[in-house]
Amino acid sequence: MNIAVIGAQWGDEGKGKIVDLLTRHVSVVARYQGGHNAGHTVNVGDAQFILHLLPSGILHPDVRCVIGNGVVVDPDALFAEIDTLAGQGIDVGDRLLISDKAHVILPYHRELEVLAEARRGDRKIGTTSRGIGPSYEDKVARRGIRIADLGDGSEGGPLAAAIRENVSARNRAVGGAEADWRVVHAEARAVWDRLARWVGDASLFLARAMEEGACVLFEGAQGTMLDIDHGTYPFVTSSNGTVGGICTGLGVGPRAIGGVLGIVKAYTTRVGEGPLPTELHGSMGDQLRESGREYGASTGRPRRCGWYDAVVVRYAVRVNGLDAVAVTKLDVLDALDEIPICTGYRYNGELLTEFPSNAAVLAACEPVYETLPGWSSPTAGVRRYEDLPPEARTYLDRIEAVSGVPIAIVSTGADRAETIVVRDGFIDRWRADAGVPVS
Ligand code: IMP
C-alpha cells in the first residue's frame, strides 16, 4: 500500500520528520507539486537537513526519489541543494528522477514575482519570492519551459524562441535595465549538462516500480489551506498540495494512493498574509513562536501562531480523505496552564461548523473555543501514549474527537529518534499491507 503524506493546515506541520520516519518502509518517495518554496526539516542526531525541492526520502541511501511533472524546478536551487547535501555526506547519485514535463523556474520568474507583490501593496500574498507563482502562471498560459526543453541545444530552436518571448514580456513588465534573452538562453542551456542524467518519464518510472512491488510515499508540500483550489484563496500557493495533486502531478491513477496520512501541528501556524482565525497576537503568540521555533525553514520569516483549529482539520479530512493524522510538536504546549481548541466559528451571530469558501468571510469569523487543562510537565522523550501526562492524553483525545480523524502518530520532539507514539492501527495496517513486518 502506497501512502500519501499531506499537510492538513497552512504548511510547516512537520511533514519532513514524518516522511523521514515512514521512508524506512518504502523504496520510492515522490514529490508532486510546489517547488523550493517548501522547507522540510529532518533532524538526525546532531545533523539537521532542510530539504526544499528534493523529496525528504533522499536522506535514505536505498530510496529512489521522484520530482513529478506537477513540481516547478529552479535548476540553480536544485544544484545548490544537491551540493549542500553532498557537503553533509548525502550523495544523490542516480537515485533522483525529475519528470521531463516539470516546468522550470528561470531568473525572470523571480523578478516578476517581486514586482507583482510590490504592486499588490497591502493586498500582497506574502509569497516566498522564489518565482513559484510566475512559473505556474507560464505553465497555465502555455508559454512555460519544461525540463526536457532545456536539452534543445539549437540556436534558433523552440527553447530560444520561448525564452526570447518570455524575456521580452519581462522587459515590458519590469522596466529599468533590460534583460538580454541571449544571456538567459545561454544560462538555461548550460544547466542541461548537469541536469540531463536525472531527467526522464516519471509516470512510467512509477508505474514500473509499482509493478515490481515498490512501495511509494507521496510527499505533499505546503498544506491543504495553501492549496490553489481548496485553500484560503487568494492567499495560497499556486499548486494542489491536496491529495488530487498526486494524480495530476505524477501521472499515477487514484488507486495508486493506498492510504492518506495528514500532518497537523498541536497548534496552528501560518507564514505570509491571509486569514488565520485562531491567531494569537500578544505574548502568548510570542511564547508559542519561541518555544516552537516557528521561523520559516525557507525564508526565516516569523510564523504567525494560534490555537489548534478543528474546523480547519475537519475540512482537510474531507478534501483529502485523510485516514489518520500525525500530531506534531505536542511538547511545545508543555508549559501552558490551559489550552483552547477552536471547534467552530461565530460569523454574523451564527455558528459555523464548516470551513467557509470565502477568505473575506473567514477573516470576519470569531473562533469558538473550548478550553482544556494543560499538563505543565515535559512530554519530550515520551515514547508510549500511556506515559503521556493524563491532561496531554485528554487533549489528544479531544482533538481527535472534534477533528473527526484518528491520531496515528504523536511527535514530541524534532529528532528522528525522538518520541513517536503509534496509537492507531493505521500505520500498522499500512506496514502490513506494504509487506513490512510490524514491529
Ligand atoms: P508561494 O508558494 O511562494 O507562492 O507563496 C504563497 C503563500 O504560501 C505564502 O503565504 C507563503 O508563505 C506560503 N508558503 C509557500 N510555501 C510554504 C511552505 O512550504 N510552508 C508554509 N508556507 C508556505
Short mmCIF file of C-alpha atoms and ligand atoms in Angstrom, two decimals:
data_model
loop_
_atom_site.label_atom_id
_atom_site.label_comp_id
_atom_site.label_asym_id
_atom_site.label_seq_id
_atom_site.Cartn_x
_atom_site.Cartn_y
_atom_site.Cartn_z
CA MET A 1 0.00 0.00 0.00
CA ASN A 2 1.42 3.35 -1.04
CA ILE A 3 0.96 6.23 1.35
CA ALA A 4 0.40 9.95 0.88
CA VAL A 5 1.61 12.43 3.48
CA ILE A 6 -0.24 15.72 3.32
CA GLY A 7 -0.19 18.92 5.35
CA ALA A 8 -3.61 19.48 6.93
CA GLN A 9 -3.08 23.13 7.94
CA TRP A 10 -1.08 26.01 6.39
CA GLY A 11 2.16 24.11 5.80
CA ASP A 12 5.07 23.71 8.22
CA GLU A 13 3.22 20.94 10.07
CA GLY A 14 6.37 18.83 10.39
CA LYS A 15 5.93 16.73 7.25
CA GLY A 16 9.70 16.35 6.81
CA LYS A 17 10.13 14.43 10.03
CA ILE A 18 7.14 12.15 9.48
CA VAL A 19 8.09 11.45 5.86
CA ASP A 20 11.58 10.61 7.01
CA LEU A 21 10.25 8.17 9.61
CA LEU A 22 7.92 6.42 7.19
CA THR A 23 10.59 6.31 4.50
CA ARG A 24 12.19 3.42 6.36
CA HIS A 25 9.32 1.34 4.99
CA VAL A 26 9.23 2.48 1.35
CA SER A 27 11.53 2.32 -1.65
CA VAL A 28 10.36 5.43 -3.57
CA VAL A 29 9.45 8.92 -2.35
CA ALA A 30 7.77 11.25 -4.86
CA ARG A 31 7.06 14.98 -4.72
CA TYR A 32 4.08 16.02 -6.82
CA GLN A 33 3.72 19.81 -6.52
CA GLY A 34 5.27 23.04 -5.30
CA GLY A 35 8.92 23.83 -5.63
CA HIS A 36 11.72 25.15 -3.43
CA ASN A 37 9.18 27.24 -1.51
CA ALA A 38 8.94 24.16 0.73
CA GLY A 39 11.23 23.67 3.71
CA HIS A 40 11.15 20.16 5.12
CA THR A 41 13.36 19.86 8.16
CA VAL A 42 14.77 16.50 9.23
CA ASN A 43 16.96 16.13 12.32
CA VAL A 44 19.17 13.07 12.56
CA GLY A 45 21.29 13.03 15.70
CA ASP A 46 23.23 16.29 15.70
CA ALA A 47 22.77 16.85 11.97
CA GLN A 48 19.95 18.92 10.55
CA PHE A 49 18.86 18.65 6.92
CA ILE A 50 16.49 21.12 5.28
CA LEU A 51 15.03 19.86 2.02
CA HIS A 52 13.38 22.40 -0.23
CA LEU A 53 12.99 20.70 -3.58
CA LEU A 54 14.34 17.20 -3.16
CA PRO A 55 11.99 14.65 -1.61
CA SER A 56 12.88 14.02 2.04
CA GLY A 57 13.49 10.34 1.16
CA ILE A 58 16.81 11.34 -0.36
CA LEU A 59 18.41 11.03 3.09
CA HIS A 60 17.92 7.25 2.94
CA PRO A 61 20.61 5.67 0.73
CA ASP A 62 18.38 2.90 -0.69
CA VAL A 63 15.44 5.10 -1.58
CA ARG A 64 14.80 6.46 -5.05
CA CYS A 65 13.25 9.92 -5.31
CA VAL A 66 10.96 11.41 -7.91
CA ILE A 67 10.22 15.04 -8.70
CA GLY A 68 6.96 14.93 -10.66
CA ASN A 69 5.62 16.98 -13.54
CA GLY A 70 3.49 18.97 -11.08
CA VAL A 71 6.60 20.42 -9.42
CA VAL A 72 8.31 23.61 -10.64
CA VAL A 73 12.08 23.25 -10.66
CA ASP A 74 14.64 26.00 -10.24
CA PRO A 75 17.80 24.34 -11.55
CA ASP A 76 20.09 26.64 -9.55
CA ALA A 77 18.22 25.85 -6.34
CA LEU A 78 18.30 22.13 -7.19
CA PHE A 79 22.05 22.11 -7.72
CA ALA A 80 22.65 24.17 -4.58
CA GLU A 81 20.60 21.66 -2.57
CA ILE A 82 22.41 18.68 -4.07
CA ASP A 83 25.75 20.34 -3.27
CA THR A 84 24.72 21.17 0.30
CA LEU A 85 23.67 17.56 0.84
CA ALA A 86 26.95 16.33 -0.61
CA GLY A 87 28.71 18.55 1.95
CA GLN A 88 26.66 16.79 4.64
CA GLY A 89 27.66 13.36 3.36
CA ILE A 90 24.50 12.55 1.34
CA ASP A 91 25.15 11.50 -2.24
CA VAL A 92 22.16 11.91 -4.55
CA GLY A 93 23.91 9.84 -7.23
CA ASP A 94 21.42 8.24 -9.60
CA ARG A 95 18.64 7.99 -7.03
CA LEU A 96 16.83 11.03 -8.39
CA LEU A 97 14.40 11.20 -11.31
CA ILE A 98 12.96 14.52 -12.45
CA SER A 99 9.97 14.46 -14.76
CA ASP A 100 10.81 15.74 -18.22
CA LYS A 101 7.42 17.50 -18.07
CA ALA A 102 8.13 19.53 -14.92
CA HIS A 103 8.29 23.26 -15.57
CA VAL A 104 11.37 25.30 -14.79
CA ILE A 105 11.83 28.50 -12.83
CA LEU A 106 14.15 30.97 -14.54
CA PRO A 107 15.50 34.25 -13.12
CA TYR A 108 12.77 36.36 -14.71
CA HIS A 109 10.12 34.45 -12.74
CA ARG A 110 11.65 35.67 -9.50
CA GLU A 111 11.81 39.26 -10.78
CA LEU A 112 8.20 39.18 -11.94
CA GLU A 113 7.08 37.86 -8.59
CA VAL A 114 8.80 40.63 -6.63
CA LEU A 115 7.17 43.15 -8.93
CA ALA A 116 3.70 41.58 -8.62
CA GLU A 117 3.91 41.53 -4.83
CA ALA A 118 5.02 45.18 -4.72
CA ARG A 119 2.09 46.14 -6.98
CA ARG A 120 -0.40 44.35 -4.74
CA GLY A 121 0.51 46.73 -1.89
CA ASP A 122 -1.47 45.88 1.23
CA ARG A 123 -3.24 43.06 -0.66
CA LYS A 124 0.05 41.23 -1.05
CA ILE A 125 0.15 37.45 -0.56
CA GLY A 126 3.46 37.32 1.28
CA THR A 127 4.94 34.75 -1.10
CA THR A 128 8.34 33.15 -0.67
CA SER A 129 9.70 35.16 -3.67
CA ARG A 130 11.07 32.02 -5.27
CA GLY A 131 9.36 32.52 -8.64
CA ILE A 132 6.92 29.70 -7.94
CA GLY A 133 3.71 31.54 -8.90
CA PRO A 134 5.02 33.07 -12.16
CA SER A 135 6.37 29.70 -13.31
CA TYR A 136 2.95 28.09 -12.77
CA GLU A 137 1.37 31.11 -14.50
CA ASP A 138 3.51 30.44 -17.57
CA LYS A 139 2.56 26.77 -17.47
CA VAL A 140 -1.17 27.51 -17.48
CA ALA A 141 -0.74 30.24 -20.11
CA ARG A 142 1.04 27.61 -22.26
CA ARG A 143 4.24 29.59 -22.63
CA GLY A 144 6.18 27.71 -19.95
CA ILE A 145 9.51 25.94 -20.39
CA ARG A 146 9.67 22.31 -19.38
CA ILE A 147 12.70 20.45 -18.12
CA ALA A 148 13.09 18.48 -21.36
CA ASP A 149 13.10 21.73 -23.37
CA LEU A 150 16.44 22.62 -21.76
CA GLY A 151 18.00 19.81 -23.78
CA ASP A 152 17.29 21.66 -27.01
CA GLY A 153 20.75 22.95 -27.84
CA SER A 154 19.91 24.65 -31.13
CA GLU A 155 20.46 28.38 -31.53
CA GLY A 156 17.15 29.11 -33.23
CA GLY A 157 15.09 26.28 -31.72
CA PRO A 158 11.91 26.32 -29.61
CA LEU A 159 13.79 26.96 -26.33
CA ALA A 160 15.41 30.09 -27.76
CA ALA A 161 12.05 31.27 -29.15
CA ALA A 162 10.23 30.71 -25.84
CA ILE A 163 12.92 32.45 -23.80
CA ARG A 164 13.03 35.34 -26.23
CA GLU A 165 9.27 35.83 -25.91
CA ASN A 166 9.23 35.46 -22.13
CA VAL A 167 12.19 37.79 -21.60
CA SER A 168 10.63 40.44 -23.78
CA ALA A 169 7.41 40.17 -21.69
CA ARG A 170 9.60 40.54 -18.61
CA ASN A 171 11.25 43.64 -20.07
CA ARG A 172 7.87 45.20 -20.80
CA ALA A 173 6.66 44.46 -17.27
CA VAL A 174 9.71 45.30 -15.18
CA GLY A 175 11.11 48.40 -16.88
CA GLY A 176 14.59 49.69 -15.96
CA ALA A 177 17.59 47.75 -17.28
CA GLU A 178 16.52 45.23 -19.90
CA ALA A 179 17.38 41.57 -19.53
CA ASP A 180 19.16 40.06 -22.54
CA TRP A 181 17.35 36.90 -23.71
CA ARG A 182 20.61 35.53 -25.16
CA VAL A 183 22.18 35.51 -21.71
CA VAL A 184 19.12 33.84 -20.18
CA HIS A 185 19.11 31.31 -23.02
CA ALA A 186 22.82 30.52 -22.65
CA GLU A 187 22.40 30.01 -18.90
CA ALA A 188 19.34 27.81 -19.34
CA ARG A 189 21.15 25.62 -21.88
CA ALA A 190 24.24 25.39 -19.69
CA VAL A 191 22.13 23.79 -16.97
CA TRP A 192 21.37 20.77 -19.14
CA ASP A 193 24.83 19.18 -18.98
CA ARG A 194 24.49 18.63 -15.26
CA LEU A 195 20.74 18.04 -15.17
CA ALA A 196 20.31 15.54 -18.02
CA ARG A 197 21.28 12.43 -16.06
CA TRP A 198 18.30 12.87 -13.76
CA VAL A 199 15.62 13.66 -16.36
CA GLY A 200 13.09 11.05 -17.51
CA ASP A 201 9.49 9.90 -17.64
CA ALA A 202 8.40 9.92 -14.01
CA SER A 203 4.96 8.44 -14.65
CA LEU A 204 6.47 5.46 -16.47
CA PHE A 205 9.14 5.03 -13.81
CA LEU A 206 6.49 4.94 -11.06
CA ALA A 207 4.26 2.54 -12.98
CA ARG A 208 7.14 0.11 -13.48
CA ALA A 209 8.36 0.48 -9.91
CA MET A 210 4.86 -0.25 -8.57
CA GLU A 211 4.52 -3.24 -10.90
CA GLU A 212 7.72 -4.58 -9.41
CA GLY A 213 6.23 -4.20 -5.93
CA ALA A 214 7.83 -0.92 -4.84
CA CYS A 215 6.03 0.90 -2.05
CA VAL A 216 5.76 4.62 -2.80
CA LEU A 217 5.38 7.54 -0.42
CA PHE A 218 3.78 10.62 -1.99
CA GLU A 219 5.20 13.67 -0.23
CA GLY A 220 2.99 16.74 -0.19
CA ALA A 221 4.43 20.21 0.21
CA GLN A 222 2.78 23.28 1.78
CA GLY A 223 -0.63 22.38 3.21
CA THR A 224 -4.33 22.00 2.49
CA MET A 225 -5.06 25.63 3.39
CA LEU A 226 -2.44 26.82 0.88
CA ASP A 227 -3.88 24.70 -1.96
CA ILE A 228 -4.73 26.79 -5.04
CA ASP A 229 -8.28 25.37 -5.17
CA HIS A 230 -9.13 24.36 -1.63
CA GLY A 231 -7.05 26.84 0.38
CA THR A 232 -7.78 30.36 1.58
CA TYR A 233 -7.72 31.83 -1.93
CA PRO A 234 -6.13 34.18 -2.95
CA PHE A 235 -3.73 33.75 -0.01
CA VAL A 236 -2.46 30.43 -1.27
CA THR A 237 0.37 28.90 -3.24
CA SER A 238 -0.06 28.08 -6.94
CA SER A 239 -0.38 24.30 -6.87
CA ASN A 240 -2.55 21.49 -5.48
CA GLY A 241 -0.95 20.21 -2.32
CA THR A 242 -4.14 18.29 -1.53
CA VAL A 243 -4.49 14.64 -2.47
CA GLY A 244 -5.76 15.21 -6.02
CA GLY A 245 -2.42 16.79 -6.91
CA ILE A 246 -0.81 13.35 -6.67
CA CYS A 247 -2.57 12.01 -9.77
CA THR A 248 -2.04 15.10 -11.91
CA GLY A 249 1.42 15.91 -10.57
CA LEU A 250 2.92 12.46 -11.07
CA GLY A 251 0.85 10.74 -13.73
CA VAL A 252 -0.48 7.97 -11.48
CA GLY A 253 -4.05 6.72 -11.13
CA PRO A 254 -6.13 7.22 -7.98
CA ARG A 255 -5.84 3.57 -6.97
CA ALA A 256 -2.09 4.08 -6.55
CA ILE A 257 -2.89 6.07 -3.42
CA GLY A 258 -3.40 3.48 -0.73
CA GLY A 259 -3.62 5.46 2.49
CA VAL A 260 -3.62 9.17 3.23
CA LEU A 261 -1.94 10.48 6.37
CA GLY A 262 -2.48 14.10 7.31
CA ILE A 263 0.05 16.01 9.37
CA VAL A 264 -1.19 18.51 11.94
CA LYS A 265 0.64 20.58 14.47
CA ALA A 266 -0.78 20.50 18.00
CA TYR A 267 -1.50 24.20 17.41
CA THR A 268 -1.66 26.27 14.20
CA THR A 269 0.85 28.39 12.29
CA ARG A 270 0.89 30.34 9.07
CA VAL A 271 3.56 32.30 7.14
CA GLY A 272 2.59 35.14 4.84
CA GLU A 273 -0.68 37.03 4.60
CA GLY A 274 -4.29 35.85 4.76
CA PRO A 275 -6.82 34.99 7.45
CA LEU A 276 -5.88 32.83 10.42
CA PRO A 277 -8.89 32.67 12.75
CA THR A 278 -7.13 31.42 15.89
CA GLU A 279 -4.13 33.75 15.57
CA LEU A 280 -2.62 34.97 18.85
CA HIS A 281 -1.28 38.49 18.64
CA GLY A 282 0.05 39.08 22.14
CA SER A 283 2.63 37.45 24.37
CA MET A 284 1.01 34.01 24.04
CA GLY A 285 1.68 34.09 20.30
CA ASP A 286 5.29 35.08 21.00
CA GLN A 287 5.60 32.26 23.53
CA LEU A 288 4.40 29.65 21.02
CA ARG A 289 6.69 31.09 18.32
CA GLU A 290 9.73 30.95 20.57
CA SER A 291 9.11 27.57 22.16
CA GLY A 292 8.13 26.07 18.79
CA ARG A 293 10.99 27.82 16.96
CA GLU A 294 8.39 28.99 14.49
CA TYR A 295 10.52 30.67 11.87
CA GLY A 296 10.25 29.73 8.19
CA ALA A 297 12.64 26.98 7.09
CA SER A 298 12.81 28.58 3.63
CA THR A 299 12.65 32.31 4.27
CA GLY A 300 13.39 32.66 8.00
CA ARG A 301 10.19 34.73 8.40
CA PRO A 302 8.46 34.55 11.81
CA ARG A 303 5.39 32.34 11.60
CA ARG A 304 2.05 33.56 12.90
CA CYS A 305 0.87 31.28 15.69
CA GLY A 306 -2.55 30.33 17.02
CA TRP A 307 -4.51 27.61 18.79
CA TYR A 308 -5.50 24.30 17.23
CA ASP A 309 -8.36 24.81 14.81
CA ALA A 310 -10.55 21.73 14.43
CA VAL A 311 -12.68 23.41 11.73
CA VAL A 312 -9.57 23.55 9.54
CA VAL A 313 -8.59 19.96 10.23
CA ARG A 314 -12.11 18.62 9.67
CA TYR A 315 -12.05 20.36 6.29
CA ALA A 316 -8.63 18.84 5.49
CA VAL A 317 -10.01 15.40 6.45
CA ARG A 318 -12.82 15.91 3.94
CA VAL A 319 -10.93 17.28 0.93
CA ASN A 320 -8.08 14.79 1.27
CA GLY A 321 -9.97 11.76 2.56
CA LEU A 322 -7.50 11.50 5.43
CA ASP A 323 -7.35 8.06 7.02
CA ALA A 324 -5.46 9.32 10.06
CA VAL A 325 -3.26 12.17 11.25
CA ALA A 326 0.14 12.56 12.85
CA VAL A 327 0.15 15.25 15.54
CA THR A 328 3.48 17.05 15.80
CA LYS A 329 5.07 19.41 18.31
CA LEU A 330 2.92 18.41 21.26
CA ASP A 331 5.86 19.30 23.52
CA VAL A 332 5.59 22.98 22.52
CA LEU A 333 2.43 23.15 24.64
CA ASP A 334 4.12 21.63 27.72
CA ALA A 335 4.33 24.82 29.79
CA LEU A 336 0.74 26.02 29.39
CA ASP A 337 -1.83 26.06 32.21
CA GLU A 338 -4.74 25.74 29.87
CA ILE A 339 -5.13 25.17 26.14
CA PRO A 340 -8.04 26.34 23.99
CA ILE A 341 -9.22 24.32 20.98
CA CYS A 342 -11.28 26.01 18.29
CA THR A 343 -14.36 23.91 17.48
CA GLY A 344 -16.38 26.35 15.36
CA TYR A 345 -16.61 29.96 14.19
CA ARG A 346 -19.04 32.72 15.07
CA TYR A 347 -19.94 34.66 11.90
CA ASN A 348 -22.60 37.40 11.87
CA GLY A 349 -24.10 35.97 15.03
CA GLU A 350 -24.30 32.44 13.57
CA LEU A 351 -22.30 29.37 14.50
CA LEU A 352 -20.31 27.94 11.57
CA THR A 353 -19.03 24.41 11.92
CA GLU A 354 -17.85 24.01 8.32
CA PHE A 355 -14.91 25.90 6.83
CA PRO A 356 -16.14 28.82 4.66
CA SER A 357 -15.06 29.08 0.99
CA ASN A 358 -14.52 32.80 1.05
CA ALA A 359 -11.39 34.32 2.63
CA ALA A 360 -13.28 37.52 3.49
CA VAL A 361 -15.88 35.52 5.43
CA LEU A 362 -13.11 33.62 7.17
CA ALA A 363 -11.40 36.88 8.11
CA ALA A 364 -14.61 38.01 9.82
CA CYS A 365 -15.05 34.76 11.77
CA GLU A 366 -14.52 34.68 15.54
CA PRO A 367 -13.25 31.35 16.83
CA VAL A 368 -15.41 29.47 19.32
CA TYR A 369 -13.20 27.77 21.88
CA GLU A 370 -13.43 25.06 24.43
CA THR A 371 -10.59 25.14 26.93
CA LEU A 372 -8.75 22.14 28.28
CA PRO A 373 -6.32 21.96 31.21
CA GLY A 374 -2.61 21.99 30.34
CA TRP A 375 -0.21 19.37 31.71
CA SER A 376 2.64 21.63 32.86
CA SER A 377 5.18 18.82 32.60
CA PRO A 378 7.58 17.77 29.85
CA THR A 379 6.40 15.37 27.16
CA ALA A 380 9.66 15.34 25.18
CA GLY A 381 11.20 11.89 25.35
CA VAL A 382 7.93 10.08 25.99
CA ARG A 383 7.66 7.08 23.67
CA ARG A 384 4.42 5.47 24.73
CA TYR A 385 0.99 7.01 24.69
CA GLU A 386 0.32 5.60 28.16
CA ASP A 387 3.32 7.55 29.50
CA LEU A 388 1.99 10.93 28.42
CA PRO A 389 0.58 13.10 31.24
CA PRO A 390 -3.20 12.46 31.60
CA GLU A 391 -4.04 16.03 30.52
CA ALA A 392 -1.97 15.60 27.35
CA ARG A 393 -3.89 12.40 26.57
CA THR A 394 -7.16 14.22 27.19
CA TYR A 395 -6.02 16.97 24.83
CA LEU A 396 -5.18 14.44 22.10
CA ASP A 397 -8.42 12.52 22.65
CA ARG A 398 -10.35 15.75 22.35
CA ILE A 399 -8.65 16.99 19.17
CA GLU A 400 -9.19 13.53 17.70
CA ALA A 401 -12.90 13.70 18.53
CA VAL A 402 -13.53 17.25 17.32
CA SER A 403 -11.42 16.80 14.17
CA GLY A 404 -13.16 13.57 13.18
CA VAL A 405 -9.99 11.60 12.40
CA PRO A 406 -7.92 9.05 14.32
CA ILE A 407 -4.45 10.02 15.51
CA ALA A 408 -1.85 7.54 14.28
CA ILE A 409 1.37 9.20 15.44
CA VAL A 410 2.28 11.74 18.10
CA SER A 411 5.60 13.52 17.76
CA THR A 412 7.05 15.23 20.80
CA GLY A 413 10.50 16.20 19.59
CA ALA A 414 12.39 17.20 16.48
CA ASP A 415 14.77 14.28 16.21
CA ARG A 416 14.16 11.16 14.13
CA ALA A 417 14.76 9.06 17.20
CA GLU A 418 12.58 11.17 19.44
CA THR A 419 9.25 10.09 20.75
CA ILE A 420 6.92 8.72 18.20
CA VAL A 421 3.91 7.07 19.70
CA VAL A 422 1.81 4.88 17.43
CA ARG A 423 -1.70 4.79 18.81
CA ASP A 424 -3.97 3.86 15.99
CA GLY A 425 -3.86 0.77 13.85
CA PHE A 426 -3.45 2.77 10.62
CA ILE A 427 0.33 2.71 10.49
CA ASP A 428 0.49 -0.94 11.48
CA ARG A 429 -2.10 -1.86 8.87
CA TRP A 430 -0.18 0.14 6.29
CA ARG A 431 3.08 -1.56 7.19
CA ALA A 432 1.42 -4.96 7.00
CA ASP A 433 -0.17 -4.17 3.61
CA ALA A 434 3.14 -2.83 2.36
CA GLY A 435 4.77 -6.11 3.32
CA VAL A 436 6.76 -4.51 6.12
CA PRO A 437 6.89 -6.63 9.25
CA VAL A 438 5.01 -4.90 12.06
CA SER A 439 7.47 -4.19 14.86
P1 IMP B 1 4.44 30.95 -2.79
O1 IMP B 1 4.26 29.48 -2.65
O2 IMP B 1 5.87 31.39 -2.70
O3 IMP B 1 3.72 31.50 -3.98
O4 IMP B 1 3.73 31.63 -1.50
C1 IMP B 1 2.31 31.65 -1.35
C2 IMP B 1 1.93 31.51 0.12
O5 IMP B 1 2.25 30.18 0.55
C3 IMP B 1 2.68 32.42 1.08
O6 IMP B 1 1.82 32.75 2.14
C4 IMP B 1 3.83 31.57 1.59
O7 IMP B 1 4.28 32.00 2.85
C5 IMP B 1 3.12 30.23 1.68
N1 IMP B 1 4.03 29.10 1.56
C6 IMP B 1 4.62 28.62 0.44
N2 IMP B 1 5.35 27.54 0.71
C7 IMP B 1 5.20 27.31 2.02
C8 IMP B 1 5.68 26.28 2.89
O8 IMP B 1 6.37 25.33 2.49
N3 IMP B 1 5.30 26.37 4.19
C9 IMP B 1 4.48 27.35 4.64
N4 IMP B 1 4.01 28.32 3.87
C10 IMP B 1 4.36 28.29 2.57
#
